[in-house]
mmCIF file of C-alpha atoms and ligand atoms in Angstrom:
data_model
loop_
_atom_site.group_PDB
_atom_site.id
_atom_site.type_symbol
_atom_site.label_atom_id
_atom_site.label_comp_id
_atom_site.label_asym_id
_atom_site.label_seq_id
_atom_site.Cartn_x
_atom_site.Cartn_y
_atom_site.Cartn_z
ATOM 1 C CA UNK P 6 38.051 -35.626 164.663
ATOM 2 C CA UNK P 7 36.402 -35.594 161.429
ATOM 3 C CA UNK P 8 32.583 -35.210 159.962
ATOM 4 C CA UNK P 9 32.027 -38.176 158.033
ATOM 5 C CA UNK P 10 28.865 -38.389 155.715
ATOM 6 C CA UNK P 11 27.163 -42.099 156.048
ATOM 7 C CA UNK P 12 25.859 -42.232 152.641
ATOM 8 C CA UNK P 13 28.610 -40.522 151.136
ATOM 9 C CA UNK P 14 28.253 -37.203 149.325
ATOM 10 C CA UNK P 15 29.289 -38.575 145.969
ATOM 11 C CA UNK P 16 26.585 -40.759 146.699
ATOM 12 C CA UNK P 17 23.838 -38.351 147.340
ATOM 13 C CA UNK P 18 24.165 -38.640 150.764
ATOM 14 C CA UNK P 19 23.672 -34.343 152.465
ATOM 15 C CA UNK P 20 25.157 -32.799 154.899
ATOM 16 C CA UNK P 21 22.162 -33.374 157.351
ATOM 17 C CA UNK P 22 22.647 -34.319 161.024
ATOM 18 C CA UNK P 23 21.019 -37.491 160.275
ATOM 19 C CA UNK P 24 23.942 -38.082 158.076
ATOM 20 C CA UNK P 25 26.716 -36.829 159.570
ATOM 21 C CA UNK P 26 29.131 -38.691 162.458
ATOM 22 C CA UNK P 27 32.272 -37.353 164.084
ATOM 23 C CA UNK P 28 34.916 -39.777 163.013
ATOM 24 C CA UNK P 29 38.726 -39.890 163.598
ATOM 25 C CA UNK P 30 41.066 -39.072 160.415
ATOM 26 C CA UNK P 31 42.065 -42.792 160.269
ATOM 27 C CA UNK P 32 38.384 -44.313 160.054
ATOM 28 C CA UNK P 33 37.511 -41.809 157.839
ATOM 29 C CA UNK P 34 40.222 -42.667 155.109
ATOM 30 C CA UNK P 35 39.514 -46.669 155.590
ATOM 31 C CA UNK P 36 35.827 -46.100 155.351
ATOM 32 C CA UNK P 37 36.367 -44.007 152.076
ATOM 33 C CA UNK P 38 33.633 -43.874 149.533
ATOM 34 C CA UNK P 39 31.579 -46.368 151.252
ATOM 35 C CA UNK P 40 28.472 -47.037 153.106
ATOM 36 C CA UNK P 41 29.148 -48.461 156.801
ATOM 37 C CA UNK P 42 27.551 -52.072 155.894
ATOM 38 C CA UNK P 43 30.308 -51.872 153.215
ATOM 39 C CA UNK P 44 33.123 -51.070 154.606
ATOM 40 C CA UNK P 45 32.166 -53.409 157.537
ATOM 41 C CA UNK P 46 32.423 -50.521 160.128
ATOM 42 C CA UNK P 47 29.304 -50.581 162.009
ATOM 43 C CA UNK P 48 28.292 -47.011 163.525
ATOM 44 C CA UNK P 49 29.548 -47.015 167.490
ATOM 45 C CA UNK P 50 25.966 -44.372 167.714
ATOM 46 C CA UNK P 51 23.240 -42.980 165.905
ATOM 47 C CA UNK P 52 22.710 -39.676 164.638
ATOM 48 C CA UNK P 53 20.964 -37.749 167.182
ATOM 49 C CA UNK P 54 19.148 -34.432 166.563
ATOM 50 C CA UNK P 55 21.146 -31.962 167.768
ATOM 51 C CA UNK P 56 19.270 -30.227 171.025
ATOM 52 C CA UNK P 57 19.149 -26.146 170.878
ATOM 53 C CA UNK P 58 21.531 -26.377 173.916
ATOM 54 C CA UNK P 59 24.102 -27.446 172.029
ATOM 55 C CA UNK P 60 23.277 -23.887 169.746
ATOM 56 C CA UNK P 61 22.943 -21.495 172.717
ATOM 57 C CA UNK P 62 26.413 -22.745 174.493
ATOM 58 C CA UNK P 63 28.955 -21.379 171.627
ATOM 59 C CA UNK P 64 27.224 -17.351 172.645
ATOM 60 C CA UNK P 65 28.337 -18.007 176.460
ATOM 61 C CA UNK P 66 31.421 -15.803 176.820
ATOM 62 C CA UNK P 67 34.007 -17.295 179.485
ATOM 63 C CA UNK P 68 32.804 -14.382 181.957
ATOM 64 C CA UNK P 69 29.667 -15.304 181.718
ATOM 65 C CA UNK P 70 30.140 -18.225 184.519
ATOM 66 C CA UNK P 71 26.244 -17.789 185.418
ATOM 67 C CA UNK P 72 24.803 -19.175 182.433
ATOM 68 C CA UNK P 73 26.745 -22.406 182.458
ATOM 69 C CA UNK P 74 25.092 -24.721 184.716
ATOM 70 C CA UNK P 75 21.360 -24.163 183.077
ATOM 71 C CA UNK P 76 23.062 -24.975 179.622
ATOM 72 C CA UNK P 77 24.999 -28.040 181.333
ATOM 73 C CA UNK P 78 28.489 -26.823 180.673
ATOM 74 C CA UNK P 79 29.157 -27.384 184.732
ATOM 75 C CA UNK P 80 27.227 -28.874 187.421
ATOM 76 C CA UNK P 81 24.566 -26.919 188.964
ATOM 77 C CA UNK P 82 26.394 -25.899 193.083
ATOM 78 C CA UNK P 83 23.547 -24.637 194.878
ATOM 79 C CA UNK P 84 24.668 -22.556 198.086
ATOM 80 C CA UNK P 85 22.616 -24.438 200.832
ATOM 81 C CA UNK P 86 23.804 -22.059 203.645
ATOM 82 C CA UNK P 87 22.270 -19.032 201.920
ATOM 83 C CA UNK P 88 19.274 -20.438 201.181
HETATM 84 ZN ZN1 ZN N 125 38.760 -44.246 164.270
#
């Protein structure tokens, strides 16, 4: 996968989320200098603002196996007979 700007930089498109799409090397390289509209590749998604989640999870160390259900990594396994 690649970032690929949707105005392109050379353009005056930044390096904003709002701007930025993960693309494959191939796409990227046939879209080229281009707006979407222009290279007739329509965007599969949106841009979405990036959620603090996404932030936290690259601090939880692979020990830390607690932590990873509340930030969504793994499903949540609550121990019914316990409780
Ligand atoms: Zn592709």
């Amino acid at each position: 996968m690649t970032l690929d700007h949707i105005l392109p930089k050379e353009r005056g498109g930044s390096d904003s989320w709002e701007n930025l799409v993960a693309c494959c090397q191939e796409c990227n390289r046939k879209k080229g200098n281009r707006r979407p509209v222009e290279a007739k590749m329509p965007l599969i998604r949106r841009p979405k603002k990036p959620n603090r989640i996404y932030y936290i999870r690259q601090f939880v160390k692979r020990e830390q196996t607690a932590w990873r259900p509340y930030l969504y990594m793994e499903p949540l396994v609550l121990d019914r007979a316990s409780a």
